[in-house]
Amino acid sequence: QEKGSALPFKRLQLQRGYFSGAKTQRKNTRSVGVLKYDGRVSLLTYNKETKLYIPAEEFKRGTELRERYFKEAKVHIRVYVIAGINLMPKDKNNLADPYLCVELGGIKKGKRDDRIEESTQPEFNQFYDFQNMRLPGASTLKISVYDYNQYKKDLLIGSTSIDLEDRWYSTKFKEDILDGPRTMQRKNPNMVVDLTDIKFPLERRHLYTPKTSVSQGALDMIVEMWQDDQLIYGTRPVLDLTKPAGIPVELRVVIWEAKDMVAMDTISQTNDLYVKVILQGINEKGNPQEEVK
């Protein structure tokens, strides 16, 4: 759905009013959730003899399509959180001690002990695995970033949510990810399919809090979704998130001359020039660092 393809489900905002006396006050309605559905409105014919409602042909065809395209599946979810980008600082030193909390279907993963101290550009390189998840079902994948505090409550930096059903049942996802390997497996069930060539996209997802619509930073991450039989018959190792070893590099900047410089001394119409070189980078904690020469 990130590429603009139509979402497989429709959504309706649910509103609730406040009951006051004999009438509901429409001006004071509030949102109480979202109804996610797929379907159509169809008229049913009532049979007086059987006292049953007979569905129309359109309803029967809709049921067939639902069973075909929204078939229940056991899905293996792999979540890779690589790094945080420009996280909102929460501490007095204008930094944070971020750690991750990943939730799906009532299962929570992530540890406070995995925090990155004093950083707003943390390199998390964390992997989370959710097996035997049933779709349709609990499908909201929520990734939250918290700021660790030793003596008081941890603060929410921000969170992002992904509806996995929208991806799993989208036509684009089926074409790009599922149908190729599944077709090969159907032709030869004993064939070991190499799934390493399938590339799930690297996503940059912005973080928000319930109190603001302003981005509180972002996460670079990858979400893999596999049907269980794909991993049984295929080969798909977990991505290696180990940070590569640093390589010592010497940077040399040679400035030969300067031409057509504007005179800044209005009296003598000359300049007393010197050169300053600023190298912007990231230190070991992932925070911006400048070196001036």
XYZ file of N, CA and C in Angstrom, residues 62-279:
654
model
N -19.913 -12.724 -3.703
C -19.036 -12.050 -2.747
C -18.431 -13.018 -1.752
N -19.213 -14.000 -1.307
C -18.697 -15.005 -0.385
C -17.611 -15.833 -1.041
N -17.809 -16.192 -2.311
C -16.790 -16.959 -3.029
C -15.497 -16.166 -3.170
N -15.615 -14.878 -3.482
C -14.424 -14.048 -3.612
C -13.695 -13.909 -2.293
N -14.466 -13.780 -1.202
C -13.844 -13.656 0.111
C -13.041 -14.903 0.454
N -13.635 -16.069 0.188
C -12.935 -17.313 0.494
C -11.713 -17.503 -0.389
N -11.744 -16.917 -1.563
C -10.612 -17.073 -2.480
C -9.470 -16.119 -2.159
N -9.812 -14.842 -1.940
C -8.776 -13.835 -1.795
C -8.426 -13.523 -0.342
N -9.335 -13.779 0.593
C -9.060 -13.494 1.992
C -8.989 -14.787 2.793
N -8.381 -15.786 2.211
C -8.269 -17.083 2.844
C -7.387 -16.998 4.080
N -7.794 -17.701 5.136
C -7.028 -17.679 6.381
C -5.648 -18.291 6.170
N -4.639 -17.701 6.786
C -3.275 -18.177 6.612
C -2.506 -18.049 7.923
N -1.562 -18.962 8.136
C -0.617 -18.872 9.245
C 0.638 -18.186 8.718
N 0.978 -17.055 9.329
C 2.021 -16.189 8.792
C 3.165 -16.055 9.791
N 4.354 -16.028 9.251
C 5.577 -15.835 10.034
C 6.045 -14.395 9.803
N 6.126 -13.606 10.872
C 6.488 -12.191 10.773
C 7.902 -12.002 11.319
N 8.737 -11.341 10.534
C 10.077 -10.976 10.981
C 10.221 -9.457 10.911
N 10.619 -8.865 12.020
C 10.754 -7.410 12.113
C 12.212 -7.076 12.404
N 12.799 -6.282 11.533
C 14.177 -5.820 11.723
C 14.144 -4.309 11.933
N 14.556 -3.857 13.108
C 14.657 -2.417 13.367
C 16.136 -2.064 13.334
N 16.515 -1.287 12.359
C 17.935 -1.039 12.117
C 18.434 0.185 12.883
N 17.739 1.307 12.754
C 18.250 2.532 13.373
C 17.125 3.516 13.618
N 17.374 4.426 14.568
C 16.497 5.562 14.809
C 17.081 6.807 14.176
N 16.224 7.653 13.633
C 16.663 8.849 12.922
C 16.075 10.082 13.604
N 16.939 10.948 14.106
C 16.525 12.238 14.685
C 15.417 12.068 15.722
N 15.638 11.180 16.685
C 14.653 10.981 17.738
C 14.537 12.226 18.607
N 13.333 12.480 19.085
C 13.101 13.641 19.940
C 13.817 13.440 21.279
N 14.712 14.349 21.669
C 15.406 14.190 22.958
C 14.441 14.352 24.125
N 14.705 13.603 25.205
C 13.853 13.642 26.385
C 14.624 14.000 27.662
N 15.942 14.040 27.598
C 16.748 14.301 28.784
C 17.276 15.733 28.781
N 17.777 16.168 29.941
C 18.267 17.538 30.084
C 19.492 17.809 29.227
N 20.251 16.764 28.887
C 21.436 16.944 28.045
C 21.097 16.967 26.565
N 19.786 17.089 26.249
C 19.298 17.150 24.874
C 19.535 15.844 24.113
N 19.568 14.737 24.856
C 19.721 13.411 24.270
C 18.615 12.504 24.813
N 18.723 11.220 24.574
C 17.755 10.241 25.082
C 18.470 8.906 25.261
N 17.825 7.997 25.979
C 18.323 6.630 26.162
C 17.271 5.678 25.600
N 17.173 5.582 24.272
C 16.034 4.892 23.654
C 16.158 3.367 23.686
N 14.979 2.721 23.799
C 14.874 1.281 23.610
C 13.542 0.996 22.921
N 13.373 -0.230 22.420
C 12.240 -0.587 21.574
C 11.242 -1.469 22.303
N 9.981 -1.330 21.926
C 8.909 -2.227 22.358
C 8.071 -2.554 21.121
N 7.995 -3.840 20.758
C 7.290 -4.283 19.564
C 6.109 -5.144 19.997
N 4.892 -4.809 19.502
C 3.671 -5.498 19.905
C 2.925 -6.020 18.690
N 2.421 -7.270 18.813
C 1.596 -7.864 17.772
C 0.747 -8.965 18.387
N -0.581 -8.859 18.227
C -1.477 -9.906 18.704
C -1.366 -10.196 20.191
N -1.167 -9.161 21.007
C -1.050 -9.351 22.453
C 0.321 -9.797 22.914
N 1.259 -9.969 22.002
C 2.622 -10.372 22.345
C 3.514 -9.138 22.322
N 4.266 -8.931 23.397
C 5.172 -7.794 23.492
C 6.615 -8.289 23.541
N 7.470 -7.615 22.774
C 8.889 -7.951 22.760
C 9.703 -6.672 22.841
N 10.896 -6.803 23.428
C 11.758 -5.647 23.634
C 12.135 -5.526 25.096
N 13.355 -5.114 25.374
C 13.850 -5.044 26.745
C 14.413 -3.664 27.036
N 14.205 -3.209 28.270
C 14.800 -1.947 28.713
C 16.324 -2.052 28.749
N 16.819 -3.283 28.982
C 18.270 -3.481 29.051
C 18.936 -3.287 27.692
N 18.157 -3.289 26.609
C 18.721 -3.108 25.271
C 18.783 -1.640 24.863
N 18.665 -0.749 25.816
C 18.675 0.682 25.509
C 20.036 1.122 24.958
N 19.980 2.181 24.168
C 21.189 2.837 23.656
C 21.345 4.137 24.438
N 22.398 4.260 25.208
C 22.535 5.407 26.100
C 22.987 6.657 25.355
N 22.349 7.759 25.722
C 22.702 9.106 25.274
C 22.829 9.189 23.751
N 21.714 8.981 23.059
C 21.744 9.026 21.602
C 20.374 9.404 21.057
N 20.387 10.206 20.019
C 19.170 10.491 19.256
C 19.270 9.914 17.840
N 20.396 9.238 17.551
C 20.591 8.561 16.275
C 21.028 7.113 16.551
N 20.244 6.358 17.323
C 20.710 5.038 17.772
C 20.746 4.003 16.651
N 21.721 3.149 16.695
C 21.783 1.992 15.804
C 21.294 0.790 16.602
N 20.009 0.457 16.449
C 19.411 -0.623 17.235
C 19.868 -1.999 16.748
N 19.733 -2.253 15.445
C 20.077 -3.553 14.859
C 19.424 -4.700 15.630
N 18.105 -4.587 15.837
C 17.347 -5.573 16.606
C 16.429 -6.386 15.688
N 16.261 -7.663 16.031
C 15.424 -8.585 15.259
C 14.354 -9.162 16.173
N 13.086 -9.159 15.695
C 11.966 -9.695 16.461
C 11.202 -10.679 15.578
N 10.829 -11.807 16.160
C 10.236 -12.906 15.408
C 8.857 -13.240 15.982
N 7.834 -13.290 15.120
C 6.481 -13.669 15.524
C 6.043 -14.828 14.628
N 5.834 -15.984 15.226
C 5.497 -17.181 14.460
C 4.037 -17.572 14.671
N 3.501 -18.282 13.666
C 2.140 -18.829 13.720
C 1.088 -17.764 13.981
N 1.246 -16.591 13.368
C 0.242 -15.542 13.479
C -0.826 -15.772 12.412
N -2.100 -15.749 12.814
C -3.193 -16.046 11.892
C -3.779 -14.757 11.321
N -3.923 -14.754 10.004
C -4.580 -13.660 9.299
C -5.706 -14.229 8.453
N -6.902 -13.600 8.438
C -7.274 -12.406 9.204
C -7.240 -12.662 10.716
N -6.948 -11.609 11.440
C -6.851 -11.711 12.891
C -6.216 -10.452 13.441
N -5.603 -10.570 14.613
C -4.909 -9.431 15.207
C -3.741 -9.065 14.303
N -3.814 -7.906 13.660
C -2.864 -7.618 12.585
C -2.119 -6.304 12.744
N -2.320 -5.589 13.834
C -1.654 -4.300 13.995
C -0.284 -4.506 14.639
N 0.751 -4.265 13.857
C 2.125 -4.316 14.354
C 2.499 -2.918 14.835
N 2.785 -2.795 16.131
C 3.096 -1.491 16.715
C 4.525 -1.494 17.234
N 5.312 -0.528 16.778
C 6.696 -0.385 17.227
C 6.814 0.940 17.965
N 7.176 0.883 19.231
C 7.296 2.083 20.065
C 8.735 2.260 20.511
N 9.123 3.515 20.664
C 10.445 3.861 21.174
C 10.257 4.618 22.480
N 10.900 4.115 23.549
C 10.805 4.736 24.865
C 12.170 5.268 25.306
N 12.113 6.298 26.134
C 13.323 6.835 26.749
C 13.466 6.249 28.146
N 14.565 5.568 28.392
C 14.810 4.922 29.686
C 15.109 5.962 30.766
N 14.477 5.787 31.924
C 14.767 6.610 33.099
C 14.949 5.697 34.303
N 15.982 5.925 35.042
C 16.307 5.028 36.157
C 15.390 5.225 37.358
N 15.034 6.471 37.666
C 14.303 6.743 38.901
C 12.876 7.230 38.674
N 12.452 7.344 37.436
C 11.085 7.755 37.173
C 10.551 6.987 35.969
N 9.291 7.223 35.643
C 8.634 6.477 34.569
C 9.293 6.755 33.222
N 9.472 5.684 32.437
C 10.012 5.841 31.092
C 9.053 6.667 30.234
N 9.608 7.474 29.353
C 8.809 8.368 28.521
C 8.701 7.825 27.105
N 7.501 7.919 26.530
C 7.285 7.518 25.149
C 7.857 8.582 24.217
N 8.793 8.186 23.366
C 9.309 9.095 22.352
C 8.346 9.142 21.174
N 7.872 7.976 20.752
C 6.910 7.916 19.658
C 6.702 6.481 19.213
N 5.685 6.270 18.408
C 5.388 4.923 17.929
C 4.856 4.990 16.496
N 4.905 3.846 15.814
C 4.359 3.705 14.475
C 3.630 2.376 14.386
N 2.553 2.321 13.603
C 1.743 1.108 13.494
C 1.598 0.710 12.028
N 1.619 -0.605 11.787
C 1.472 -1.158 10.444
C 0.354 -2.193 10.480
N -0.617 -2.063 9.578
C -1.678 -3.057 9.458
C -1.192 -4.153 8.522
N -0.859 -5.305 9.084
C -0.286 -6.395 8.291
C -1.313 -7.021 7.349
N -2.592 -6.963 7.707
C -3.621 -7.487 6.807
C -3.646 -6.712 5.501
N -3.467 -5.399 5.570
C -3.463 -4.594 4.353
C -2.357 -5.047 3.403
N -1.255 -5.471 3.953
C -0.140 -5.919 3.109
C -0.368 -7.344 2.617
N -0.755 -8.216 3.532
C -0.879 -9.631 3.193
C -1.927 -9.866 2.106
N -3.035 -9.127 2.163
C -4.131 -9.334 1.219
C -4.133 -8.331 0.071
N -3.088 -7.537 -0.057
C -3.028 -6.589 -1.159
C -2.541 -7.291 -2.422
N -3.077 -6.873 -3.558
C -2.692 -7.462 -4.845
C -1.218 -7.240 -5.128
N -0.700 -6.071 -4.811
C 0.701 -5.751 -5.065
C 1.617 -6.679 -4.286
N 1.301 -6.919 -3.040
C 2.131 -7.800 -2.208
C 2.102 -9.227 -2.749
N 0.917 -9.696 -3.147
C 0.807 -11.056 -3.680
C 1.659 -11.222 -4.934
N 1.621 -10.212 -5.807
C 2.379 -10.315 -7.051
C 3.882 -10.296 -6.809
N 4.339 -9.410 -5.939
C 5.774 -9.213 -5.765
C 6.420 -10.241 -4.842
N 5.700 -10.677 -3.819
C 6.332 -11.465 -2.766
C 5.876 -12.921 -2.761
N 4.572 -13.173 -2.847
C 4.058 -14.510 -2.548
C 3.928 -15.426 -3.750
N 3.407 -14.914 -4.854
C 2.986 -15.807 -5.923
C 4.135 -16.543 -6.599
N 5.290 -15.870 -6.768
C 6.404 -16.532 -7.443
C 6.885 -17.783 -6.731
N 7.335 -17.672 -5.481
C 7.785 -18.871 -4.759
C 6.691 -19.904 -4.579
N 5.434 -19.450 -4.354
C 4.355 -20.400 -4.127
C 4.066 -21.212 -5.388
N 4.152 -20.562 -6.570
C 3.931 -21.272 -7.830
C 4.988 -22.340 -8.043
N 6.242 -22.016 -7.743
C 7.308 -22.994 -7.902
C 7.123 -24.171 -6.966
N 6.641 -23.908 -5.745
C 6.440 -24.989 -4.785
C 5.302 -25.902 -5.208
N 4.241 -25.308 -5.812
C 3.122 -26.131 -6.252
C 3.543 -27.074 -7.375
N 4.418 -26.617 -8.263
C 4.868 -27.453 -9.364
C 5.726 -28.617 -8.858
N 6.523 -28.379 -7.838
C 7.394 -29.422 -7.301
C 7.452 -29.281 -5.786
N 6.553 -29.957 -5.041
C 6.495 -29.799 -3.580
C 7.791 -30.146 -2.865
N 8.618 -30.991 -3.461
C 9.874 -31.385 -2.822
C 11.029 -30.461 -3.179
N 10.741 -29.459 -3.971
C 11.789 -28.552 -4.431
C 12.135 -27.545 -3.333
N 13.424 -27.334 -3.100
C 13.879 -26.314 -2.159
C 14.020 -24.997 -2.918
N 13.178 -24.053 -2.583
C 13.147 -22.778 -3.306
C 14.076 -21.783 -2.614
N 14.902 -21.141 -3.390
C 15.808 -20.133 -2.842
C 15.052 -18.811 -2.707
N 14.780 -18.435 -1.470
C 14.020 -17.212 -1.216
C 14.914 -16.011 -0.940
N 16.225 -16.207 -1.000
C 17.127 -15.108 -0.632
C 17.086 -13.968 -1.639
N 16.587 -14.229 -2.842
C 16.540 -13.174 -3.848
C 15.342 -12.246 -3.663
N 14.380 -12.626 -2.822
C 13.222 -11.770 -2.573
C 13.629 -10.664 -1.609
N 13.441 -9.433 -2.022
C 13.883 -8.297 -1.227
C 12.674 -7.533 -0.682
N 12.531 -7.535 0.620
C 11.527 -6.690 1.253
C 12.107 -5.277 1.382
N 11.282 -4.253 1.217
C 11.825 -2.890 1.175
C 12.271 -2.394 2.546
N 13.294 -1.554 2.508
C 13.705 -0.813 3.694
C 12.768 0.371 3.859
N 12.106 0.453 5.010
C 11.120 1.496 5.246
C 11.641 2.505 6.264
N 11.321 3.754 6.050
C 11.568 4.785 7.068
C 10.203 5.247 7.562
N 9.857 4.844 8.778
C 8.534 5.116 9.336
C 8.656 6.155 10.451
N 7.840 7.197 10.347
C 7.884 8.279 11.325
C 7.150 7.892 12.606
N 7.604 8.458 13.698
C 7.066 8.171 15.031
C 6.183 9.320 15.494
N 5.055 8.950 16.144
C 4.120 9.960 16.641
C 3.654 9.563 18.040
N 3.120 10.553 18.749
C 2.501 10.311 20.047
C 1.034 10.717 19.966
N 0.193 10.233 20.894
C -1.231 10.616 20.864
C -1.469 12.105 21.027
N -0.490 12.846 21.568
C -0.698 14.255 21.871
C -0.267 15.196 20.754
N 0.415 14.675 19.726
C 0.893 15.561 18.677
C 0.910 14.842 17.331
N 0.710 15.623 16.273
C 0.800 15.090 14.917
C 2.143 15.419 14.280
N 3.062 15.964 15.076
C 4.401 16.299 14.593
C 5.310 15.086 14.768
N 6.096 14.782 13.759
C 6.989 13.630 13.812
C 7.981 13.766 14.967
N 8.152 12.686 15.725
C 9.096 12.648 16.841
C 10.365 11.885 16.470
N 10.621 11.788 15.178
C 11.759 11.025 14.680
C 11.265 9.914 13.768
N 12.151 9.015 13.407
C 11.778 7.942 12.484
C 12.606 6.700 12.784
N 12.134 5.561 12.240
C 12.849 4.298 12.350
C 13.111 3.765 10.945
N 14.320 3.292 10.713
C 14.633 2.534 9.511
C 14.435 1.061 9.837
N 13.572 0.374 9.082
C 13.215 -0.986 9.452
C 12.781 -1.787 8.231
N 12.725 -3.102 8.404
C 12.274 -4.034 7.374
C 11.276 -4.985 8.031
N 10.155 -5.228 7.360
C 9.150 -6.184 7.844
C 8.997 -7.280 6.803
N 9.327 -8.502 7.183
C 9.155 -9.657 6.313
C 7.900 -10.422 6.719
N 7.153 -10.900 5.721
C 5.958 -11.702 5.971
C 6.035 -12.950 5.100
N 6.018 -14.106 5.754
C 6.120 -15.370 5.045
C 4.997 -16.293 5.486
N 4.443 -17.007 4.533
C 3.540 -18.090 4.900
C 4.395 -19.249 5.396
N 3.912 -19.980 6.410
C 4.730 -21.003 7.040
C 5.298 -21.998 6.043
N 4.495 -22.390 5.029
C 5.000 -23.384 4.093
C 6.137 -22.826 3.238
N 6.216 -21.505 3.094
C 7.336 -20.935 2.349
C 8.652 -21.166 3.075
N 8.645 -21.007 4.408
C 9.872 -21.201 5.155
C 10.193 -22.685 5.319
N 9.164 -23.540 5.257
C 9.408 -24.977 5.358
C 10.095 -25.489 4.097
N 9.555 -25.087 2.930
C 10.093 -25.577 1.673
C 11.207 -24.684 1.119
N 11.355 -23.502 1.663
C 12.344 -22.570 1.142
C 13.500 -22.346 2.094
N 14.467 -21.599 1.625
C 15.624 -21.243 2.433
C 15.645 -19.730 2.562
N 15.449 -19.242 3.751
C 15.442 -17.801 3.987
C 16.081 -17.541 5.337
N 17.398 -17.354 5.393
C 18.052 -17.082 6.673
C 17.673 -15.705 7.205
N 17.798 -15.546 8.500
C 17.558 -14.244 9.123
C 18.634 -13.270 8.659
N 18.235 -12.042 8.373
C 19.199 -11.042 7.926
C 20.238 -10.772 9.001
N 21.479 -10.661 8.596
C 22.572 -10.368 9.522
C 22.635 -8.863 9.755
N 22.308 -8.440 10.975
C 22.304 -7.016 11.310
C 23.564 -6.583 12.040
N 24.563 -7.441 12.056
C 25.813 -7.098 12.736
C 26.467 -5.906 12.049
N 26.817 -4.927 12.837
C 27.461 -3.740 12.285
C 28.855 -4.099 11.784
N 29.193 -3.762 10.538
C 30.518 -4.088 10.023
C 31.610 -3.353 10.787
N 32.770 -3.977 10.842
C 33.894 -3.368 11.558
C 34.318 -2.070 10.873
N 34.691 -1.098 11.676
C 35.141 0.171 11.136
C 36.479 0.052 10.428
N 36.666 0.879 9.425
C 37.907 0.892 8.653
C 38.586 2.242 8.858
N 39.837 2.269 9.320
C 40.533 3.558 9.487
C 40.770 4.221 8.133
N 40.398 5.495 8.051
C 40.510 6.242 6.803
C 41.207 7.568 7.075
N 42.110 7.946 6.205
C 42.751 9.260 6.289
C 42.202 10.135 5.174
N 41.666 11.279 5.543
C 41.081 12.211 4.587
C 42.009 13.407 4.420
N 42.382 13.688 3.188
C 43.260 14.825 2.903
C 42.517 15.815 1.989
N 42.546 17.069 2.372
C 41.930 18.132 1.587
C 43.022 19.117 1.170
N 43.195 19.297 -0.116
C 44.231 20.196 -0.643
C 43.547 21.367 -1.350
N 43.820 22.582 -0.898
C 43.257 23.788 -1.503
C 44.404 24.545 -2.154
N 44.378 24.669 -3.467
C 45.492 25.271 -4.187
C 45.412 26.789 -4.189
N 44.285 27.314 -4.503
C 44.175 28.765 -4.593
C 42.708 29.184 -4.554
N 42.498 30.457 -4.354
C 41.153 31.025 -4.368
C 41.106 32.129 -5.417
N 40.035 32.189 -6.180
C 39.916 33.169 -7.254
C 38.646 33.991 -7.089
N 38.741 35.253 -7.563
C 37.590 36.153 -7.639
C 36.889 36.303 -6.293
N 37.671 36.422 -5.230
C 37.103 36.603 -3.903
C 36.623 38.048 -3.739
N 35.493 38.230 -3.114
C 34.943 39.565 -2.878
C 35.720 40.229 -1.750
N 36.163 41.464 -1.961
C 36.924 42.189 -0.943
C 36.019 42.557 0.219
N 36.418 42.156 1.422
C 35.625 42.418 2.608
C 36.115 43.641 3.379
N 37.394 44.076 3.146
C 37.925 45.283 3.776
C 37.601 46.461 2.870
N 36.630 47.261 3.267
C 36.147 48.343 2.398
C 37.173 49.462 2.238
N 38.148 49.584 3.150
C 39.135 50.664 3.058
C 40.253 50.281 2.100
N 40.870 49.120 2.353
C 42.000 48.705 1.516
C 41.580 47.861 0.327
N 40.295 47.462 0.269
C 39.786 46.611 -0.798
C 40.600 45.323 -0.950
N 40.978 44.764 0.202
C 41.731 43.512 0.217
C 41.086 42.552 1.217
N 41.687 41.361 1.337
C 41.225 40.341 2.294
C 42.407 39.750 3.035
N 42.180 39.343 4.258
C 43.132 38.521 5.019
C 42.504 37.134 5.145
N 42.758 36.308 4.164
C 42.035 35.048 4.028
C 42.640 33.929 4.861
N 41.776 33.047 5.335
C 42.191 31.770 5.909
C 41.100 30.743 5.596
N 41.411 29.475 5.749
C 40.512 28.398 5.362
C 40.096 27.598 6.592
N 38.822 27.290 6.685
C 38.290 26.418 7.735
C 37.585 25.235 7.067
N 37.914 24.025 7.471
C 37.308 22.811 6.943
C 36.514 22.140 8.058
N 35.229 21.879 7.817
C 34.355 21.251 8.805
C 33.927 19.877 8.278
N 34.230 18.834 9.030
C 33.833 17.475 8.673
C 32.692 17.051 9.592
